[in-house]
Amino acid sequence: MTEPAAHVVLSGVSKHFGHRDGTPMAALTGVDLTIATGEFVAILGPSGCGKTTLLRLLDGLLQPDTGSICVGGAPPRPGPETGLVFQSFRLIPWANVRDNIDFALTSSGLSLSERAEKVDEAIALVGLQRFASAYPGELSGGMKQRVALARALASEPQLLLMDEPFASLDAQSRELMQTELMALWARRRPTVVFVTHSVEEAILLADRVVLMAPRPGRVIESLPVDLPRPRWGYDVHGHPSFIALRRHLSERLRELVLTDPGSDFFQRGAPRS
Amino acid sequence: MIALYRVLVLVGLIGLWWLISLQVGGVIIPSPPATLGAAQMLLAEGRLLPALGDSLITFLGGYGLAIIVAIPFGLLMGAFAPVGKTLEVYVFALAATPRVAFVPLIIVFLGLGVEAKIFIVFLGAIMPILINTYAGVLATDRDLLEMAQSVRAGRVETFRRIVLPGAVPFIIAGLRLGATIGLINTVVAELYTAVRGLGGLLALYGNTFRMAEYFVIVLMLACIGVLVAEGLRLAEKRLVRWKSGS
Ligand SMILES: Nc1ncnc2c1ncn2[C@@H]1O[C@H](COP(=O)(O)OP(=O)(O)OP(=O)(O)O)[C@@H](O)[C@H]1O
Ligand SMILES: [Mg+2]
């Protein structure tokens, strides 16, 4: 088997933040992770394990304290080559949907008409044609999230970083968006790093699920998902691999939360359902 | 609906004024009809409009100048942290000094004419506009700035599309405060330098206890205040249309 080209390589990455009392707090320690070009990786882990920090490092918004990060052979640099969907929408309140998306293309080197075309494409992709000139204040939470997604996709990035992008959607839109994302990924084949709290979402979407643990934030497991693609048109949730993987990951997450002294549920041993 | 309530309150206020005037006597508080009569007389004598013109030139000159200087300067201080951090101490110091203290100095340099008056208004109006503009730039949403960084938007683009629109509500608040202080300083200037304009008439009728005429001038000043405030409200409505929702 030939090794697929690595797109993202993290080796020995750690990141600390200053505590209020001045002592550094480890948000991430000793992270080694290699992601192949075109791979879809889901990052799963309890709150505070450094998932968002990891994405900000991958986008080049933060620099690691130790270790090195390579994206496409060079240290990451924010820009149109990498699309980041933030956990909160971060839309510009005084710009309409169209201008919000266009803002992501200002450094793309495209002409105004090319930019308008890309914006239209991105709007169509998330199905917001009718709201192209609406302001964020006039949109529902789910629609705002779709604008944020369209903004990240507009520049057709090779690396797509998504921070719990569907967390605020209702079940139906969430399912639709998941399918949309899978179709888009199959078409454009960007490398995707998808952060989520949901075990099922991670398994449904990803080629590989990376499990993280908090305090200090670290990677503890990396599990391939061998479910046939495309993962729509058949009962993915009933597939034996899906069920086995879900059971395993849910167990591990539960364990992590109950044995983490920093967690609100430490040694609570809540009854199993 | 609000307009109707406003008219009702106005009617109520005039009624109250009339009542008080009847209680204490028209010599101290003139009745509304007496005041109206005085206004007609002042108009007929051709004293009111020239005074109003004088005051408007002073006010609009000083206020306009303050806007032209304060907004770019405030933006500059906010956009370039070293400039802002260096100068803010002096700005706050100057803002805390009663500007009336400078009047003698201004008279020495600019005399008693319209230049001195405009400068006194300018000095009063500039500080709130400057400080608010500066604060508006500093209050820029950090999350939006990180988003801008993430898409590698340039400094100019980020300023134009994120920082500046975000500062607009602050700037308008500053313009409001500046207008109030500017109007007060218009009267102050007309009293302290060559006595002219509405401020001059205010002093004249106040000192000679011609209360009906005095009231006319006070009401004129109040009207200017209302007009400026309404103008700013309309400007705000246009500029921050996105906030209204539908
Ligand atoms: N800018 C910062 N300053 C100080 N501490 C920070 C900062 N950013 C993150 N942290 C801390 O680092 C740890 C990891 O944060 P991060 O946001 O990466 O977690 P997360 O896994 O994304 O959590 P969640 O699932 O709740 O979004 C947390 O303990 C957080 O308090
Ligand atoms: Mg997070």
Coordinates of C-alpha atoms and ligand atoms in Angstrom, one line a residue:
Chain A
M1 CA 0.0 0.0 0.0
T2 CA 1.4 3.4 -0.9
E3 CA 1.4 6.1 1.7
P4 CA -1.0 8.9 0.7
A5 CA 0.6 12.3 0.7
A6 CA 0.4 14.0 4.1
H7 CA -1.4 17.3 4.1
V8 CA -1.2 18.2 7.7
V9 CA 1.6 17.0 10.1
L10 CA 1.7 17.9 13.8
S11 CA 4.6 16.6 15.8
G12 CA 5.1 17.1 19.5
V13 CA 2.8 20.2 19.5
S14 CA 1.9 21.8 22.8
K15 CA 0.2 25.1 23.6
H16 CA -0.1 26.8 27.0
F17 CA -2.3 29.7 28.1
G18 CA -1.5 32.0 31.0
H19 CA -3.8 31.2 33.9
R20 CA -5.3 34.1 35.8
D21 CA -2.7 33.5 38.6
G22 CA 0.1 33.6 36.1
T23 CA 0.9 29.9 36.0
P24 CA 0.7 28.5 32.5
M25 CA -2.1 26.1 31.7
A26 CA -1.6 23.3 29.2
A27 CA -4.4 23.5 26.6
L28 CA -2.6 20.9 24.4
T29 CA 0.4 18.7 25.1
G30 CA 2.4 16.3 22.9
V31 CA 0.1 16.2 20.0
D32 CA 1.3 14.0 17.1
L33 CA -1.1 13.8 14.2
T34 CA -0.8 13.2 10.5
I35 CA -3.7 13.9 8.2
A36 CA -3.6 12.8 4.5
T37 CA -4.5 15.0 1.6
G38 CA -8.3 14.7 1.1
E39 CA -8.8 12.9 4.4
F40 CA -11.9 13.6 6.5
V41 CA -10.9 13.6 10.2
A42 CA -13.3 14.1 13.1
I43 CA -11.9 15.4 16.4
L44 CA -14.0 14.2 19.3
G45 CA -13.5 15.1 22.9
P46 CA -15.1 16.5 26.0
S47 CA -15.3 20.3 26.6
G48 CA -12.0 22.0 27.2
C49 CA -9.8 19.3 25.7
G50 CA -8.3 21.8 23.3
K51 CA -10.3 21.1 20.1
T52 CA -10.7 24.8 19.3
T53 CA -7.1 25.5 20.2
L54 CA -6.0 22.7 17.8
L55 CA -8.0 24.3 14.9
R56 CA -6.6 27.8 15.6
L57 CA -3.1 26.3 15.5
L58 CA -3.9 24.6 12.2
D59 CA -5.2 27.8 10.7
G60 CA -2.1 29.7 11.8
L61 CA -4.0 32.0 14.2
L62 CA -1.9 30.7 17.1
Q63 CA 1.7 29.5 17.2
P64 CA 2.6 26.3 19.1
D65 CA 4.9 26.6 22.2
T66 CA 6.8 23.5 21.3
G67 CA 6.7 21.1 18.4
S68 CA 6.0 21.9 14.8
I69 CA 3.0 22.1 12.4
C70 CA 3.2 21.6 8.7
V71 CA 0.3 22.3 6.3
G72 CA 1.2 21.5 2.8
G73 CA 4.8 21.4 3.7
A74 CA 5.0 24.8 5.3
P75 CA 4.0 26.3 8.7
P76 CA 0.3 27.2 8.5
R77 CA -0.7 30.8 7.6
P78 CA -4.2 32.2 7.8
G79 CA -5.7 32.9 4.4
P80 CA -8.1 31.7 1.6
E81 CA -6.2 28.4 1.3
T82 CA -7.7 27.3 4.6
G83 CA -11.3 27.7 5.5
L84 CA -12.2 28.0 9.2
V85 CA -15.8 27.7 10.4
F86 CA -15.8 29.2 13.9
Q87 CA -17.8 27.7 16.8
S88 CA -19.7 30.9 17.2
F89 CA -20.8 32.3 13.8
R90 CA -18.7 35.4 13.8
L91 CA -20.8 37.1 11.1
I92 CA -20.4 40.8 10.5
P93 CA -23.7 42.3 11.9
W94 CA -23.9 45.3 9.5
A95 CA -23.0 43.3 6.4
N96 CA -25.7 41.3 4.5
V97 CA -25.2 37.6 3.7
R98 CA -23.5 38.4 0.4
D99 CA -21.0 40.9 1.9
N100 CA -20.3 38.5 4.8
I101 CA -19.2 35.8 2.4
D102 CA -17.4 38.3 0.1
F103 CA -15.3 39.4 3.0
A104 CA -13.5 36.0 2.9
L105 CA -12.4 36.7 -0.7
T106 CA -10.8 40.1 -0.2
S107 CA -7.3 38.5 -0.2
S108 CA -8.0 35.9 -2.9
G109 CA -6.7 38.0 -5.7
L110 CA -9.9 37.6 -7.7
S111 CA -11.6 40.3 -9.6
L112 CA -14.8 41.8 -8.3
S113 CA -17.0 39.9 -10.8
E114 CA -15.1 36.6 -10.1
R115 CA -15.7 37.3 -6.4
A116 CA -19.4 37.9 -7.0
E117 CA -19.6 34.6 -8.9
K118 CA -17.9 32.7 -6.0
V119 CA -20.2 34.3 -3.5
D120 CA -23.3 33.2 -5.5
E121 CA -21.9 29.7 -5.8
A122 CA -21.3 29.5 -2.0
I123 CA -24.8 30.9 -1.3
A124 CA -26.4 28.3 -3.6
L125 CA -24.3 25.6 -1.9
V126 CA -25.9 26.3 1.5
G127 CA -29.3 27.0 -0.1
L128 CA -29.6 30.7 1.0
Q129 CA -30.4 32.3 -2.3
R130 CA -33.5 33.9 -1.0
F131 CA -31.6 35.5 1.9
A132 CA -28.6 36.9 0.0
S133 CA -29.3 40.4 1.0
A134 CA -30.6 39.7 4.5
Y135 CA -28.6 40.9 7.5
P136 CA -27.5 38.3 10.1
G137 CA -29.9 39.8 12.6
E138 CA -32.8 38.6 10.4
L139 CA -31.6 35.0 10.2
S140 CA -32.2 32.0 12.4
G141 CA -29.4 30.3 14.2
G142 CA -29.2 27.5 11.6
M143 CA -29.2 30.0 8.7
K144 CA -26.4 32.0 10.3
Q145 CA -24.4 28.8 10.7
R146 CA -24.9 28.1 7.0
V147 CA -23.6 31.6 6.1
A148 CA -20.5 30.9 8.2
L149 CA -20.1 27.6 6.3
A150 CA -20.5 29.3 3.0
R151 CA -17.9 31.9 3.9
A152 CA -15.4 29.2 4.7
L153 CA -16.2 27.4 1.5
A154 CA -16.2 30.4 -0.8
S155 CA -12.5 30.4 -1.5
E156 CA -12.5 26.7 -2.2
P157 CA -9.9 25.9 0.4
Q158 CA -7.8 22.8 0.3
L159 CA -8.1 22.5 4.1
L160 CA -11.4 23.0 5.8
L161 CA -11.4 23.4 9.5
M162 CA -14.8 23.1 11.2
D163 CA -15.5 23.8 14.8
E164 CA -18.8 22.1 15.8
P165 CA -20.5 23.6 12.8
F166 CA -23.8 21.9 13.1
A167 CA -24.1 22.1 16.9
S168 CA -26.8 24.7 16.8
L169 CA -28.9 23.2 14.0
D170 CA -32.2 21.4 14.6
A171 CA -32.2 17.7 13.8
Q172 CA -33.6 17.9 10.3
S173 CA -31.3 20.7 9.1
R174 CA -28.4 19.0 10.8
E175 CA -29.0 15.8 8.8
L176 CA -29.4 17.7 5.6
M177 CA -26.2 19.7 6.2
Q178 CA -24.3 16.5 7.0
T179 CA -25.3 15.0 3.7
E180 CA -24.5 18.2 1.9
L181 CA -21.1 18.3 3.5
M182 CA -20.4 14.7 2.5
A183 CA -21.5 15.3 -1.1
L184 CA -19.3 18.5 -1.2
W185 CA -16.4 16.7 0.2
A186 CA -16.8 13.8 -2.3
R187 CA -16.9 16.4 -5.1
R188 CA -14.1 18.8 -4.1
R189 CA -12.1 16.4 -1.8
P190 CA -10.7 19.0 0.5
T191 CA -8.9 17.8 3.6
V192 CA -11.4 18.3 6.5
V193 CA -10.8 18.5 10.2
F194 CA -14.2 18.4 11.8
V195 CA -14.6 19.1 15.5
T196 CA -17.7 17.7 17.2
H197 CA -19.2 16.7 20.5
S198 CA -21.4 14.1 18.8
V199 CA -20.1 10.5 18.6
E200 CA -22.6 9.6 15.8
E201 CA -21.8 12.7 13.7
A202 CA -18.0 11.9 14.0
I203 CA -18.6 8.3 12.8
L204 CA -21.1 9.2 10.1
L205 CA -18.8 11.8 8.4
A206 CA -15.2 10.8 9.0
D207 CA -12.6 8.5 7.6
R208 CA -11.0 8.6 11.0
V209 CA -12.1 9.7 14.5
V210 CA -9.4 11.2 16.7
L211 CA -10.3 11.1 20.4
M212 CA -9.0 13.8 22.7
A213 CA -8.8 14.0 26.5
P214 CA -8.7 17.1 28.6
R215 CA -6.4 18.5 31.4
P216 CA -4.0 18.5 29.7
G217 CA -5.5 18.4 26.2
R218 CA -4.0 15.5 24.3
V219 CA -4.8 12.9 21.6
I220 CA -5.5 9.5 23.1
E221 CA -6.9 7.4 20.3
S222 CA -7.2 7.5 16.5
L223 CA -9.7 5.1 15.0
P224 CA -10.4 4.5 11.3
V225 CA -14.0 4.3 10.3
D226 CA -14.5 1.5 7.7
L227 CA -18.0 2.3 6.5
P228 CA -18.7 2.2 2.8
R229 CA -19.1 5.5 1.0
P230 CA -21.3 7.2 0.0
R231 CA -22.9 7.0 3.4
W232 CA -26.3 8.0 2.3
G233 CA -28.9 5.8 0.7
Y234 CA -28.4 3.0 3.2
D235 CA -28.8 2.5 6.9
V236 CA -25.4 3.7 8.2
H237 CA -26.6 3.8 11.8
G238 CA -27.5 0.1 11.7
H239 CA -24.2 -1.0 10.2
P240 CA -22.3 -3.3 12.6
S241 CA -19.1 -1.2 12.3
F242 CA -21.1 1.9 13.2
I243 CA -22.6 0.3 16.2
A244 CA -19.3 -1.2 17.5
L245 CA -17.5 2.1 17.0
R246 CA -20.2 4.1 18.7
R247 CA -20.3 1.8 21.7
H248 CA -16.5 2.0 22.1
L249 CA -16.3 5.8 21.7
S250 CA -19.2 6.5 24.0
E251 CA -17.6 4.3 26.7
R252 CA -14.3 6.1 26.3
L253 CA -15.9 9.5 26.5
R254 CA -17.9 8.6 29.6
E255 CA -14.8 7.2 31.2
L256 CA -12.9 10.4 30.4
V257 CA -15.6 12.6 32.0
L258 CA -16.0 10.5 35.1
T259 CA -12.3 10.2 35.8
D260 CA -11.3 13.8 35.0
P261 CA -10.9 15.6 38.3
G262 CA -11.6 18.9 36.5
S263 CA -14.9 17.7 35.2
D264 CA -18.2 18.6 36.7
F265 CA -19.1 14.9 36.7
F266 CA -16.0 13.6 38.4
Q267 CA -16.7 10.3 40.2
R268 CA -20.4 11.0 40.0
G269 CA -20.9 7.5 38.4
A270 CA -24.2 8.5 37.0
P271 CA -26.5 5.5 36.3
R272 CA -26.1 3.9 32.9
S273 CA -28.9 4.2 30.5
Chain B
M1 CA -48.2 56.9 18.0
I2 CA -45.1 58.4 19.7
A3 CA -45.7 61.6 17.8
L4 CA -49.2 61.8 19.3
Y5 CA -47.9 61.2 22.8
R6 CA -45.2 63.8 22.2
V7 CA -47.9 66.4 21.2
L8 CA -49.9 65.4 24.3
V9 CA -46.9 65.9 26.6
L10 CA -46.2 69.3 24.9
V11 CA -49.8 70.4 25.5
G12 CA -49.5 69.3 29.1
L13 CA -46.2 71.2 29.6
I14 CA -47.7 74.4 28.1
G15 CA -50.7 73.9 30.4
L16 CA -48.5 73.5 33.4
W17 CA -46.5 76.6 32.3
W18 CA -49.6 78.6 32.0
L19 CA -50.8 77.4 35.5
I20 CA -47.6 78.3 37.1
S21 CA -47.6 81.7 35.4
L22 CA -51.1 82.4 36.7
Q23 CA -49.9 81.4 40.2
V24 CA -46.7 83.4 40.5
G25 CA -47.8 86.2 38.2
G26 CA -46.8 87.2 34.7
V27 CA -44.0 89.5 35.8
I28 CA -41.8 86.6 36.9
I29 CA -43.2 83.8 34.6
P30 CA -44.9 85.2 31.5
S31 CA -48.0 83.3 30.3
P32 CA -47.8 81.4 26.9
P33 CA -49.9 84.1 25.1
A34 CA -47.7 86.9 26.5
T35 CA -44.6 85.0 25.3
L36 CA -46.1 84.5 21.9
G37 CA -46.8 88.2 21.7
A38 CA -43.2 89.0 22.6
A39 CA -42.0 86.6 19.9
Q40 CA -44.2 88.4 17.3
M41 CA -42.8 91.7 18.5
L42 CA -39.2 90.6 18.4
L43 CA -39.8 89.3 14.9
A44 CA -41.5 92.5 13.7
E45 CA -38.6 94.6 15.2
G46 CA -36.2 92.4 13.2
R47 CA -34.1 91.4 16.2
L48 CA -34.9 87.7 16.5
L49 CA -33.7 86.4 13.1
P50 CA -30.4 88.2 12.9
A51 CA -29.6 87.0 16.4
L52 CA -30.6 83.5 15.5
G53 CA -28.4 83.7 12.4
D54 CA -25.4 84.9 14.5
S55 CA -25.9 82.1 16.9
L56 CA -26.3 79.5 14.2
I57 CA -23.1 80.6 12.4
T58 CA -21.2 80.3 15.7
F59 CA -22.7 77.0 16.6
L60 CA -22.5 75.3 13.2
G61 CA -19.0 76.7 12.6
G62 CA -17.6 75.4 15.8
Y63 CA -19.5 72.1 15.8
G64 CA -18.7 71.4 12.1
L65 CA -15.0 72.1 12.7
A66 CA -15.1 69.8 15.8
I67 CA -16.6 67.0 13.7
I68 CA -14.0 67.4 10.9
V69 CA -11.1 67.3 13.4
A70 CA -12.4 64.9 16.0
I71 CA -13.6 61.9 13.9
P72 CA -10.4 61.4 11.8
F73 CA -8.3 62.1 14.9
G74 CA -10.2 59.6 17.0
L75 CA -10.0 57.0 14.3
L76 CA -6.3 57.6 14.0
M77 CA -5.8 57.2 17.8
G78 CA -7.9 54.0 17.8
A79 CA -6.3 52.4 14.7
F80 CA -2.7 53.0 15.7
A81 CA -2.3 51.9 19.3
P82 CA 1.0 53.7 20.0
V83 CA -0.6 57.0 18.9
G84 CA -3.7 56.4 21.0
K85 CA -1.8 55.3 24.1
T86 CA 0.5 58.3 23.9
L87 CA -2.2 60.9 23.4
E88 CA -5.1 59.6 25.4
V89 CA -3.7 61.0 28.7
Y90 CA -3.7 64.5 27.3
V91 CA -7.0 64.1 25.7
F92 CA -8.6 63.0 28.9
A93 CA -6.8 65.8 30.8
L94 CA -8.1 68.4 28.4
A95 CA -11.6 66.9 28.5
A96 CA -11.6 67.2 32.3
T97 CA -10.6 70.9 32.2
P98 CA -13.5 73.3 32.2
R99 CA -13.2 74.9 28.8
V100 CA -14.5 78.2 30.1
A101 CA -11.1 78.5 31.7
F102 CA -9.6 79.1 28.3
V103 CA -11.9 81.9 27.3
P104 CA -9.6 84.8 28.4
L105 CA -6.7 83.2 26.5
I106 CA -8.9 82.8 23.4
I107 CA -9.9 86.4 23.6
V108 CA -6.2 87.4 23.8
F109 CA -5.4 85.5 20.7
L110 CA -8.6 85.7 18.6
G111 CA -10.3 88.8 19.9
L112 CA -14.0 89.1 20.6
G113 CA -15.3 88.4 17.1
V114 CA -16.8 85.4 15.5
E115 CA -13.5 83.5 15.2
A116 CA -13.2 83.5 19.0
K117 CA -16.8 82.4 19.4
I118 CA -16.4 79.6 16.9
F119 CA -13.3 78.4 18.7
I120 CA -15.0 78.3 22.0
V121 CA -17.8 76.1 20.6
F122 CA -15.2 74.0 18.8
L123 CA -13.3 73.4 22.1
G124 CA -16.4 72.3 23.8
A125 CA -17.7 70.0 21.1
I126 CA -14.5 68.3 20.1
M127 CA -13.8 66.3 23.2
P128 CA -16.9 64.1 23.4
I129 CA -16.7 63.3 19.7
L130 CA -13.0 62.5 19.9
I131 CA -13.3 60.3 23.0
N132 CA -16.3 58.4 21.7
T133 CA -14.8 57.8 18.3
Y134 CA -11.6 56.5 20.0
A135 CA -13.7 54.3 22.3
G136 CA -15.7 53.0 19.4
V137 CA -12.6 51.8 17.6
L138 CA -11.2 50.2 20.7
A139 CA -14.4 48.4 21.3
T140 CA -14.1 46.5 18.1
D141 CA -15.3 42.9 18.5
R142 CA -12.2 40.7 19.0
D143 CA -13.9 37.7 17.5
L144 CA -14.6 39.6 14.3
L145 CA -11.0 40.7 14.2
E146 CA -9.8 37.1 14.5
M147 CA -12.2 36.1 11.7
A148 CA -10.7 38.8 9.6
Q149 CA -7.2 37.5 10.4
S150 CA -8.4 34.0 9.5
V151 CA -9.4 35.1 6.0
R152 CA -6.2 37.3 5.7
A153 CA -8.2 40.4 5.1
G154 CA -5.8 43.4 4.8
R155 CA -5.6 46.2 7.4
V156 CA -7.5 48.7 5.2
E157 CA -10.3 46.2 4.3
T158 CA -10.6 45.2 8.0
F159 CA -10.8 48.8 9.0
R160 CA -13.4 49.7 6.4
R161 CA -15.6 46.8 6.8
I162 CA -15.3 45.9 10.5
V163 CA -13.8 48.6 12.6
L164 CA -15.4 51.7 11.2
P165 CA -19.0 50.4 10.9
G166 CA -18.7 49.0 14.4
A167 CA -17.7 52.4 15.7
V168 CA -20.6 54.3 14.1
P169 CA -23.0 54.0 17.1
F170 CA -20.3 55.3 19.4
I171 CA -19.5 58.2 17.0
I172 CA -23.2 59.2 16.9
A173 CA -23.4 59.2 20.7
G174 CA -20.3 61.5 20.7
L175 CA -22.0 63.8 18.1
R176 CA -25.0 64.0 20.4
L177 CA -23.0 65.0 23.4
G178 CA -20.9 67.4 21.3
A179 CA -24.0 69.1 20.0
T180 CA -25.3 69.7 23.5
I181 CA -22.0 71.1 24.8
G182 CA -21.6 73.1 21.5
L183 CA -24.9 74.8 22.0
I184 CA -24.1 75.6 25.7
N185 CA -20.8 77.0 24.6
T186 CA -22.5 79.1 21.9
V187 CA -24.3 80.9 24.6
V188 CA -21.2 81.1 26.8
A189 CA -19.2 82.5 23.9
E190 CA -21.9 85.2 23.2
L191 CA -21.9 86.2 26.8
Y192 CA -18.1 86.2 27.4
T193 CA -17.0 87.8 24.1
A194 CA -18.7 90.5 22.1
V195 CA -22.3 90.2 23.3
R196 CA -24.4 89.1 20.3
G197 CA -26.7 86.5 19.0
L198 CA -29.3 84.6 21.1
G199 CA -26.9 84.6 24.0
G200 CA -26.6 88.3 23.8
L201 CA -30.4 88.8 23.8
L202 CA -30.6 86.3 26.7
A203 CA -28.3 88.5 28.8
L204 CA -30.1 91.7 27.7
Y205 CA -33.6 90.6 28.6
G206 CA -32.5 88.7 31.6
N207 CA -30.7 91.6 33.2
T208 CA -33.7 94.0 32.5
F209 CA -36.3 91.4 33.7
R210 CA -38.2 91.4 30.4
M211 CA -39.3 87.9 31.1
A212 CA -41.6 87.4 28.1
E213 CA -38.7 88.2 25.6
Y214 CA -36.4 86.2 27.8
F215 CA -38.6 83.1 27.5
V216 CA -38.7 83.5 23.7
I217 CA -35.0 83.2 23.5
V218 CA -34.8 80.3 25.9
L219 CA -37.4 78.5 23.7
M220 CA -35.5 79.3 20.5
L221 CA -32.4 77.6 22.0
A222 CA -34.4 74.6 23.0
C223 CA -35.7 74.3 19.5
I224 CA -32.2 74.3 18.0
G225 CA -31.3 71.5 20.4
V226 CA -34.4 69.5 19.3
L227 CA -33.6 70.0 15.6
V228 CA -30.0 68.9 16.0
A229 CA -31.0 65.9 18.0
E230 CA -33.7 64.9 15.4
G231 CA -31.2 65.3 12.6
L232 CA -28.7 63.0 14.3
R233 CA -31.5 60.5 15.0
L234 CA -32.3 60.4 11.3
A235 CA -28.6 60.0 10.4
E236 CA -28.3 57.1 12.9
K237 CA -31.4 55.5 11.5
R238 CA -29.8 55.5 8.0
L239 CA -26.4 54.4 9.2
V240 CA -27.3 51.5 11.5
R241 CA -30.3 50.2 9.5
W242 CA -29.0 46.7 10.0
K243 CA -29.9 46.9 13.7
S244 CA -33.6 47.4 13.2
G245 CA -34.1 43.9 11.9
S246 CA -37.0 43.8 9.5
Ligands
LIG1 N1 -7.2 32.5 24.7 C1 -7.2 31.7 25.8 N2 -6.7 32.1 27.0 C2 -6.7 31.3 28.1 N3 -7.1 30.1 28.1 C3 -7.6 29.5 26.9 C4 -7.7 30.3 25.7 N4 -8.2 29.5 24.8 C5 -8.5 28.4 25.3 N5 -8.1 28.3 26.6 C6 -8.2 27.2 27.6 O1 -7.6 26.1 26.9 C7 -8.4 24.9 27.1 C8 -8.9 24.3 25.8 O2 -9.8 25.3 25.2 P1 -10.5 25.0 23.8 O3 -11.4 26.1 23.5 O4 -9.5 24.6 22.8 O5 -11.4 23.7 24.2 P2 -12.5 23.0 23.4 O6 -12.1 21.5 23.3 O7 -12.7 23.6 22.1 O8 -13.8 23.1 24.3 P3 -15.3 23.2 23.9 O9 -15.7 21.8 23.4 O10 -16.0 23.6 25.1 O11 -15.4 24.2 22.8 C9 -9.6 25.3 28.0 O12 -9.3 25.0 29.3 C10 -9.6 26.8 27.9 O13 -10.1 27.4 29.1
MG2 MG -14.3 24.7 21.3

